[in-house]
Amino acid sequence: MPQVYTGRFAPSPTGLLHAGSLVAALASWLDARAHGGRWYLRIEDVDTPRCVPGADQAILQQLADCGLVPDGPVVWQSQRADAYADALQTLVTKGWAYPCSCSRKDIESAQTVARHSAAVYPGTCRDGLGGKPARAWRLNVWAVQNALALPALTHWSDRRLGPQQQNVNEEVGDFVLRRADGLWAYQLAVVVDDAAQGITHVVRGQDLADNTARQVVLQHALGLPTPHYLHTPLVLGTNGEKLSKQNGAMALDLHNPHAALNALNTAAQVLGLSPTTEHSVQQALQQWVTQHSTQGC
Ligand code: GLU
């Protein structure tokens, strides 16, 4: 039986939606609607120190004000610890995850290559902790690739950016699954939840594209399917970087229908769609279908 298109929007409640995050929300909704699929919401609140109390409900209200209403129950990652623990246990049992005692300073002083200013983990604790206490848990990327006969270069295809590849082992290293502070890492949570929610199509901001190869490796390690990916253009802040609270993003006030329509039109333009009136959602969907085919992905 063919899989039913299932998409999602997965905001982190570290603040309200702004012009940049609405682009990803709208794109994921449009893509689901254009495929006659389902669209779900997941609140990614694993990084509790960065979460703003009440932002989750406020985001749901902002989305509802834009007419973006999920087709099923909302999932909160803070309620999914058991599923993440099971996944980690599966990896530990296979010998593909190991405890790490390194501090950030240890990693920086041992590293030779830097990428996006994040240190490449040099594999210090792969063969044991040397008597030091365990802090984080990491995926042994090489062990997974070797056991499953996966190539060193992870290939994946983006519906907008085209073919992509990354040598996760060399460019990132053994990445964290559970952090030293006990919190679940984004990579593990997102892979477990995309599978649990039956997500077939991930549509999200381009700033996250760089995480995809890691997620593909983790999907293989956990025996989970790899969804189709589409990374949407970013809205840039005044400093030329991705729009965020730090560079001037304003929380969108979408209470009145006019404000919501304006914000949606601005987001639609970032996606290369022409402005619409409230009666022409159909037109936006048609344009979207023309621009984004899933064929060949
Ligand atoms: N929670 C992430 C964010 O708000 C999105 C993660 C994802 O879509 O994979 O940036």
mmCIF file of C-alpha atoms and ligand atoms in Angstrom:
data_model
loop_
_atom_site.group_PDB
_atom_site.id
_atom_site.type_symbol
_atom_site.label_atom_id
_atom_site.label_comp_id
_atom_site.label_asym_id
_atom_site.label_seq_id
_atom_site.Cartn_x
_atom_site.Cartn_y
_atom_site.Cartn_z
ATOM 1 C CA MET A 1 0.000 0.000 0.000
ATOM 2 C CA PRO A 2 1.481 3.424 -0.878
ATOM 3 C CA GLN A 3 2.473 5.499 2.128
ATOM 4 C CA VAL A 4 0.245 8.432 2.972
ATOM 5 C CA TYR A 5 2.175 11.695 2.755
ATOM 6 C CA THR A 6 2.825 12.775 6.346
ATOM 7 C CA GLY A 7 4.563 16.044 7.076
ATOM 8 C CA ARG A 8 5.242 18.079 10.159
ATOM 9 C CA PHE A 9 6.310 21.416 11.561
ATOM 10 C CA ALA A 10 8.536 21.063 14.604
ATOM 11 C CA PRO A 11 9.159 24.395 16.336
ATOM 12 C CA SER A 12 11.365 24.762 19.400
ATOM 13 C CA PRO A 13 9.476 26.877 21.952
ATOM 14 C CA THR A 14 12.438 29.169 22.584
ATOM 15 C CA GLY A 15 10.298 32.129 21.542
ATOM 16 C CA LEU A 16 7.259 32.929 19.415
ATOM 17 C CA LEU A 17 7.085 32.453 15.656
ATOM 18 C CA HIS A 18 8.751 35.193 13.644
ATOM 19 C CA ALA A 19 8.899 35.914 9.917
ATOM 20 C CA GLY A 20 11.581 33.233 9.430
ATOM 21 C CA SER A 21 9.896 30.398 11.294
ATOM 22 C CA LEU A 22 6.559 31.100 9.599
ATOM 23 C CA VAL A 23 8.218 30.342 6.235
ATOM 24 C CA ALA A 24 9.021 26.782 7.335
ATOM 25 C CA ALA A 25 5.577 26.380 8.897
ATOM 26 C CA LEU A 26 3.800 27.549 5.745
ATOM 27 C CA ALA A 27 6.029 25.497 3.420
ATOM 28 C CA SER A 28 5.470 22.296 5.392
ATOM 29 C CA TRP A 29 1.701 22.902 5.484
ATOM 30 C CA LEU A 30 1.512 23.743 1.764
ATOM 31 C CA ASP A 31 3.554 20.692 0.837
ATOM 32 C CA ALA A 32 1.284 18.426 2.887
ATOM 33 C CA ARG A 33 -1.869 19.976 1.430
ATOM 34 C CA ALA A 34 -0.465 19.889 -2.111
ATOM 35 C CA HIS A 35 0.143 16.140 -1.716
ATOM 36 C CA GLY A 36 -3.269 15.499 -0.154
ATOM 37 C CA GLY A 37 -1.338 14.481 2.970
ATOM 38 C CA ARG A 38 -1.458 14.929 6.720
ATOM 39 C CA TRP A 39 0.324 17.696 8.603
ATOM 40 C CA TYR A 40 1.384 17.313 12.227
ATOM 41 C CA LEU A 41 2.931 19.549 14.843
ATOM 42 C CA ARG A 42 5.672 18.618 17.247
ATOM 43 C CA ILE A 43 6.917 20.904 19.991
ATOM 44 C CA GLU A 44 10.651 20.326 20.271
ATOM 45 C CA ASP A 45 11.140 21.202 23.915
ATOM 46 C CA VAL A 46 14.003 18.870 24.839
ATOM 47 C CA ASP A 47 16.449 21.714 25.413
ATOM 48 C CA THR A 48 14.548 22.845 28.500
ATOM 49 C CA PRO A 49 16.927 25.631 29.612
ATOM 50 C CA ARG A 50 16.305 27.411 26.265
ATOM 51 C CA CYS A 51 12.507 26.960 26.306
ATOM 52 C CA VAL A 52 10.336 29.934 27.216
ATOM 53 C CA PRO A 53 7.385 29.018 29.458
ATOM 54 C CA GLY A 54 4.109 29.367 27.552
ATOM 55 C CA ALA A 55 5.792 29.733 24.144
ATOM 56 C CA ASP A 56 4.461 26.327 23.036
ATOM 57 C CA GLN A 57 0.820 27.306 23.495
ATOM 58 C CA ALA A 58 1.486 30.754 22.021
ATOM 59 C CA ILE A 59 3.013 29.164 18.887
ATOM 60 C CA LEU A 60 0.013 26.842 18.506
ATOM 61 C CA GLN A 61 -2.239 29.910 18.726
ATOM 62 C CA GLN A 62 -0.151 31.817 16.164
ATOM 63 C CA LEU A 63 -0.406 28.879 13.761
ATOM 64 C CA ALA A 64 -4.152 28.588 14.351
ATOM 65 C CA ASP A 65 -4.492 32.343 13.689
ATOM 66 C CA CYS A 66 -2.942 31.625 10.268
ATOM 67 C CA GLY A 67 -5.306 28.725 9.654
ATOM 68 C CA LEU A 68 -2.487 26.196 10.073
ATOM 69 C CA VAL A 69 -4.205 23.539 12.157
ATOM 70 C CA PRO A 70 -2.671 20.073 12.624
ATOM 71 C CA ASP A 71 -4.383 16.908 11.451
ATOM 72 C CA GLY A 72 -3.720 15.033 14.692
ATOM 73 C CA PRO A 73 -2.609 15.427 18.303
ATOM 74 C CA VAL A 74 0.382 17.681 18.982
ATOM 75 C CA VAL A 75 3.466 15.844 20.277
ATOM 76 C CA TRP A 76 5.696 17.362 22.997
ATOM 77 C CA GLN A 77 9.221 15.996 23.020
ATOM 78 C CA SER A 78 9.441 16.581 26.776
ATOM 79 C CA GLN A 79 6.963 13.683 27.116
ATOM 80 C CA ARG A 80 8.959 11.295 24.931
ATOM 81 C CA ALA A 81 11.944 10.487 27.195
ATOM 82 C CA ASP A 82 11.093 6.753 27.328
ATOM 83 C CA ALA A 83 11.224 6.459 23.531
ATOM 84 C CA TYR A 84 14.609 8.230 23.409
ATOM 85 C CA ALA A 85 15.954 6.007 26.223
ATOM 86 C CA ASP A 86 14.815 2.898 24.307
ATOM 87 C CA ALA A 87 16.562 4.113 21.151
ATOM 88 C CA LEU A 88 19.783 4.832 23.043
ATOM 89 C CA GLN A 89 19.603 1.397 24.662
ATOM 90 C CA THR A 90 19.221 -0.222 21.233
ATOM 91 C CA LEU A 91 22.366 1.545 20.052
ATOM 92 C CA VAL A 92 24.306 0.681 23.230
ATOM 93 C CA THR A 93 23.308 -2.974 22.899
ATOM 94 C CA LYS A 94 24.651 -3.067 19.350
ATOM 95 C CA GLY A 95 27.897 -1.449 20.504
ATOM 96 C CA TRP A 96 27.180 1.703 18.462
ATOM 97 C CA ALA A 97 26.852 4.222 21.290
ATOM 98 C CA TYR A 98 29.383 4.919 24.013
ATOM 99 C CA PRO A 99 29.752 7.159 27.050
ATOM 100 C CA CYS A 100 32.083 10.123 26.757
ATOM 101 C CA SER A 101 33.882 11.976 29.525
ATOM 102 C CA CYS A 102 35.200 14.872 27.423
ATOM 103 C CA SER A 103 34.420 18.454 28.232
ATOM 104 C CA ARG A 104 34.048 20.985 25.407
ATOM 105 C CA LYS A 105 37.530 22.231 26.292
ATOM 106 C CA ASP A 106 39.021 18.720 25.963
ATOM 107 C CA ILE A 107 37.479 18.397 22.482
ATOM 108 C CA GLU A 108 38.619 21.806 21.315
ATOM 109 C CA SER A 109 42.166 21.240 22.434
ATOM 110 C CA ALA A 110 42.307 17.817 20.728
ATOM 111 C CA GLN A 111 40.662 18.803 17.484
ATOM 112 C CA THR A 112 42.378 19.624 14.231
ATOM 113 C CA VAL A 113 39.478 20.635 11.974
ATOM 114 C CA ALA A 114 36.623 22.998 12.758
ATOM 115 C CA ARG A 115 33.307 23.212 10.953
ATOM 116 C CA HIS A 116 30.737 25.919 11.588
ATOM 117 C CA SER A 117 32.829 26.737 14.647
ATOM 118 C CA ALA A 118 31.697 23.453 16.231
ATOM 119 C CA ALA A 119 34.550 21.151 17.081
ATOM 120 C CA VAL A 120 34.818 17.822 15.266
ATOM 121 C CA TYR A 121 34.789 15.187 17.979
ATOM 122 C CA PRO A 122 38.142 13.396 17.707
ATOM 123 C CA GLY A 123 36.860 10.039 19.049
ATOM 124 C CA THR A 124 38.752 10.301 22.351
ATOM 125 C CA CYS A 125 36.388 8.038 24.349
ATOM 126 C CA ARG A 126 35.597 5.480 21.620
ATOM 127 C CA ASP A 127 37.834 2.966 23.320
ATOM 128 C CA GLY A 128 36.966 3.750 26.921
ATOM 129 C CA LEU A 129 36.735 6.504 29.485
ATOM 130 C CA GLY A 130 40.194 6.041 30.991
ATOM 131 C CA GLY A 131 38.690 6.030 34.479
ATOM 132 C CA LYS A 132 36.959 9.417 34.064
ATOM 133 C CA PRO A 133 33.200 9.799 34.765
ATOM 134 C CA ALA A 134 30.779 9.502 31.831
ATOM 135 C CA ARG A 135 29.202 12.802 30.790
ATOM 136 C CA ALA A 136 27.498 12.421 27.419
ATOM 137 C CA TRP A 137 26.568 9.542 25.091
ATOM 138 C CA ARG A 138 27.802 9.540 21.507
ATOM 139 C CA LEU A 139 27.105 7.556 18.355
ATOM 140 C CA ASN A 140 30.065 5.583 17.039
ATOM 141 C CA VAL A 141 29.597 6.658 13.421
ATOM 142 C CA TRP A 142 32.353 4.476 12.040
ATOM 143 C CA ALA A 143 31.025 1.365 13.839
ATOM 144 C CA VAL A 144 27.542 1.911 12.390
ATOM 145 C CA GLN A 145 28.852 2.477 8.871
ATOM 146 C CA ASN A 146 31.158 -0.502 9.082
ATOM 147 C CA ALA A 147 28.563 -2.910 10.507
ATOM 148 C CA LEU A 148 25.893 -1.886 7.998
ATOM 149 C CA ALA A 149 28.282 -1.550 5.026
ATOM 150 C CA LEU A 150 27.312 2.117 4.610
ATOM 151 C CA PRO A 151 29.622 4.343 2.551
ATOM 152 C CA ALA A 152 31.802 6.865 4.388
ATOM 153 C CA LEU A 153 30.066 9.609 2.394
ATOM 154 C CA THR A 154 26.413 9.874 3.362
ATOM 155 C CA HIS A 155 24.349 10.866 0.332
ATOM 156 C CA TRP A 156 20.896 12.357 0.544
ATOM 157 C CA SER A 157 18.742 14.351 -1.793
ATOM 158 C CA ASP A 158 17.081 17.672 -1.113
ATOM 159 C CA ARG A 159 14.052 18.544 -3.227
ATOM 160 C CA ARG A 160 15.234 22.143 -3.543
ATOM 161 C CA LEU A 161 19.006 22.012 -3.070
ATOM 162 C CA GLY A 162 19.594 18.825 -5.063
ATOM 163 C CA PRO A 163 22.017 15.985 -4.234
ATOM 164 C CA GLN A 164 23.939 16.420 -0.974
ATOM 165 C CA GLN A 165 26.729 14.507 0.704
ATOM 166 C CA GLN A 166 28.716 14.610 3.898
ATOM 167 C CA ASN A 167 31.435 12.532 5.491
ATOM 168 C CA VAL A 168 29.905 12.571 8.962
ATOM 169 C CA ASN A 169 32.832 10.790 10.556
ATOM 170 C CA GLU A 170 35.377 13.337 9.320
ATOM 171 C CA GLU A 171 33.296 16.496 9.217
ATOM 172 C CA VAL A 172 31.316 16.081 12.444
ATOM 173 C CA GLY A 173 32.645 13.043 14.294
ATOM 174 C CA ASP A 174 30.756 10.893 16.778
ATOM 175 C CA PHE A 175 27.882 13.191 17.598
ATOM 176 C CA VAL A 176 26.028 13.468 20.902
ATOM 177 C CA LEU A 177 22.846 11.469 21.551
ATOM 178 C CA ARG A 178 22.426 12.395 25.193
ATOM 179 C CA ARG A 179 24.082 15.496 26.541
ATOM 180 C CA ALA A 180 26.363 15.793 29.547
ATOM 181 C CA ASP A 181 23.542 17.605 31.389
ATOM 182 C CA GLY A 182 21.283 14.567 30.862
ATOM 183 C CA LEU A 183 19.128 16.242 28.198
ATOM 184 C CA TRP A 184 18.323 14.382 24.977
ATOM 185 C CA ALA A 185 20.105 15.678 21.916
ATOM 186 C CA TYR A 186 18.137 17.094 18.997
ATOM 187 C CA GLN A 187 19.547 14.506 16.531
ATOM 188 C CA LEU A 188 18.265 11.514 18.481
ATOM 189 C CA ALA A 189 14.910 13.071 19.384
ATOM 190 C CA VAL A 190 14.134 14.232 15.837
ATOM 191 C CA VAL A 191 14.974 10.858 14.264
ATOM 192 C CA VAL A 192 12.970 8.867 16.821
ATOM 193 C CA ASP A 193 9.978 11.193 16.557
ATOM 194 C CA ASP A 194 9.924 11.539 12.775
ATOM 195 C CA ALA A 195 9.709 7.744 12.628
ATOM 196 C CA ALA A 196 7.172 7.462 15.460
ATOM 197 C CA GLN A 197 4.907 10.005 13.755
ATOM 198 C CA GLY A 198 5.305 8.240 10.401
ATOM 199 C CA ILE A 199 6.785 11.354 8.775
ATOM 200 C CA THR A 200 7.384 10.737 5.071
ATOM 201 C CA HIS A 201 8.360 14.322 4.149
ATOM 202 C CA VAL A 202 10.429 16.757 6.209
ATOM 203 C CA VAL A 203 10.128 20.400 5.150
ATOM 204 C CA ARG A 204 12.186 22.774 7.324
ATOM 205 C CA GLY A 205 14.553 25.737 7.195
ATOM 206 C CA GLN A 206 17.809 25.551 5.297
ATOM 207 C CA ASP A 207 19.815 26.188 8.463
ATOM 208 C CA LEU A 208 18.971 22.608 9.430
ATOM 209 C CA ALA A 209 20.169 21.031 6.161
ATOM 210 C CA ASP A 210 23.602 20.441 7.667
ATOM 211 C CA ASN A 211 22.068 18.061 10.248
ATOM 212 C CA THR A 212 20.474 15.771 7.700
ATOM 213 C CA ALA A 213 23.434 13.458 7.012
ATOM 214 C CA ARG A 214 23.746 12.774 10.752
ATOM 215 C CA GLN A 215 20.042 11.999 10.891
ATOM 216 C CA VAL A 216 20.320 9.639 7.912
ATOM 217 C CA VAL A 217 23.144 7.708 9.638
ATOM 218 C CA LEU A 218 21.065 7.496 12.809
ATOM 219 C CA GLN A 219 18.021 6.301 10.845
ATOM 220 C CA HIS A 220 20.127 3.470 9.424
ATOM 221 C CA ALA A 221 21.486 2.624 12.885
ATOM 222 C CA LEU A 222 17.978 2.402 14.331
ATOM 223 C CA GLY A 223 16.512 0.623 11.299
ATOM 224 C CA LEU A 224 14.174 3.538 10.568
ATOM 225 C CA PRO A 225 13.086 4.874 7.166
ATOM 226 C CA THR A 226 14.616 8.045 5.709
ATOM 227 C CA PRO A 227 11.974 10.655 4.793
ATOM 228 C CA HIS A 228 12.145 12.946 1.747
ATOM 229 C CA TYR A 229 13.750 16.293 2.601
ATOM 230 C CA LEU A 230 13.097 19.841 1.457
ATOM 231 C CA HIS A 231 14.949 22.756 3.064
ATOM 232 C CA THR A 232 13.330 26.150 2.596
ATOM 233 C CA PRO A 233 15.048 29.522 1.993
ATOM 234 C CA LEU A 234 16.001 31.480 5.080
ATOM 235 C CA VAL A 235 14.902 34.956 5.989
ATOM 236 C CA LEU A 236 18.013 36.906 6.913
ATOM 237 C CA GLY A 237 18.378 39.327 9.779
ATOM 238 C CA THR A 238 20.021 42.733 9.717
ATOM 239 C CA ASN A 239 23.484 41.139 10.098
ATOM 240 C CA GLY A 240 22.981 38.870 7.069
ATOM 241 C CA GLU A 241 22.567 35.770 9.225
ATOM 242 C CA LYS A 242 19.459 33.644 9.690
ATOM 243 C CA LEU A 243 16.719 35.755 11.263
ATOM 244 C CA SER A 244 16.558 35.084 14.990
ATOM 245 C CA LYS A 245 15.706 36.877 18.188
ATOM 246 C CA GLN A 246 19.372 37.892 18.448
ATOM 247 C CA ASN A 247 19.349 39.839 15.167
ATOM 248 C CA GLY A 248 16.025 41.583 15.291
ATOM 249 C CA ALA A 249 13.288 39.004 14.651
ATOM 250 C CA MET A 250 9.995 40.282 15.992
ATOM 251 C CA ALA A 251 7.409 37.823 17.333
ATOM 252 C CA LEU A 252 4.510 37.886 14.874
ATOM 253 C CA ASP A 253 1.270 39.318 16.211
ATOM 254 C CA LEU A 254 -1.309 37.454 14.152
ATOM 255 C CA HIS A 255 -4.462 38.100 16.132
ATOM 256 C CA ASN A 256 -6.344 39.934 13.436
ATOM 257 C CA PRO A 257 -6.989 38.244 10.090
ATOM 258 C CA HIS A 258 -5.374 41.101 8.158
ATOM 259 C CA ALA A 259 -2.081 40.731 10.065
ATOM 260 C CA ALA A 260 -2.182 36.958 9.567
ATOM 261 C CA LEU A 261 -2.766 37.331 5.819
ATOM 262 C CA ASN A 262 0.083 39.858 5.527
ATOM 263 C CA ALA A 263 2.468 37.591 7.403
ATOM 264 C CA LEU A 264 1.448 34.598 5.272
ATOM 265 C CA ASN A 265 1.931 36.607 2.084
ATOM 266 C CA THR A 266 5.399 37.705 3.190
ATOM 267 C CA ALA A 267 6.273 34.070 3.926
ATOM 268 C CA ALA A 268 4.794 32.976 0.587
ATOM 269 C CA GLN A 269 7.003 35.472 -1.248
ATOM 270 C CA VAL A 270 10.122 34.036 0.423
ATOM 271 C CA LEU A 271 8.989 30.695 -1.017
ATOM 272 C CA GLY A 272 8.728 32.225 -4.483
ATOM 273 C CA LEU A 273 4.922 32.218 -4.514
ATOM 274 C CA SER A 274 3.017 35.256 -5.659
ATOM 275 C CA PRO A 275 0.853 37.141 -3.147
ATOM 276 C CA THR A 276 -2.654 35.795 -2.711
ATOM 277 C CA THR A 277 -5.927 36.923 -1.262
ATOM 278 C CA GLU A 278 -7.608 34.844 1.409
ATOM 279 C CA HIS A 279 -9.671 33.185 -1.308
ATOM 280 C CA SER A 280 -6.798 31.886 -3.331
ATOM 281 C CA VAL A 281 -5.116 29.255 -1.187
ATOM 282 C CA GLN A 282 -5.831 26.972 -4.120
ATOM 283 C CA GLN A 283 -3.656 29.169 -6.320
ATOM 284 C CA ALA A 284 -0.767 28.994 -3.820
ATOM 285 C CA LEU A 285 -1.129 25.220 -3.700
ATOM 286 C CA GLN A 286 -1.048 25.019 -7.476
ATOM 287 C CA GLN A 287 2.115 27.141 -7.640
ATOM 288 C CA TRP A 288 3.671 25.006 -4.941
ATOM 289 C CA VAL A 289 2.909 21.787 -6.826
ATOM 290 C CA THR A 290 4.475 23.210 -9.984
ATOM 291 C CA GLN A 291 7.650 24.208 -8.160
ATOM 292 C CA HIS A 292 8.219 21.204 -5.887
ATOM 293 C CA SER A 293 7.836 17.770 -7.306
ATOM 294 C CA THR A 294 8.969 14.853 -5.113
ATOM 295 C CA GLN A 295 9.900 12.818 -8.140
ATOM 296 C CA GLY A 296 13.358 11.370 -8.066
ATOM 297 C CA CYS A 297 13.896 12.029 -4.354
HETATM 298 N N1 GLU B 1 13.061 22.351 16.319
HETATM 299 C C1 GLU B 1 13.862 22.795 15.218
HETATM 300 C C2 GLU B 1 13.822 24.303 15.120
HETATM 301 O O1 GLU B 1 12.891 24.920 15.616
HETATM 302 C C3 GLU B 1 13.390 22.200 13.916
HETATM 303 C C4 GLU B 1 13.803 20.811 13.779
HETATM 304 C C5 GLU B 1 13.392 20.125 12.495
HETATM 305 O O2 GLU B 1 12.494 20.603 11.782
HETATM 306 O O3 GLU B 1 13.975 19.086 12.222
HETATM 307 O O4 GLU B 1 14.718 24.886 14.548
#
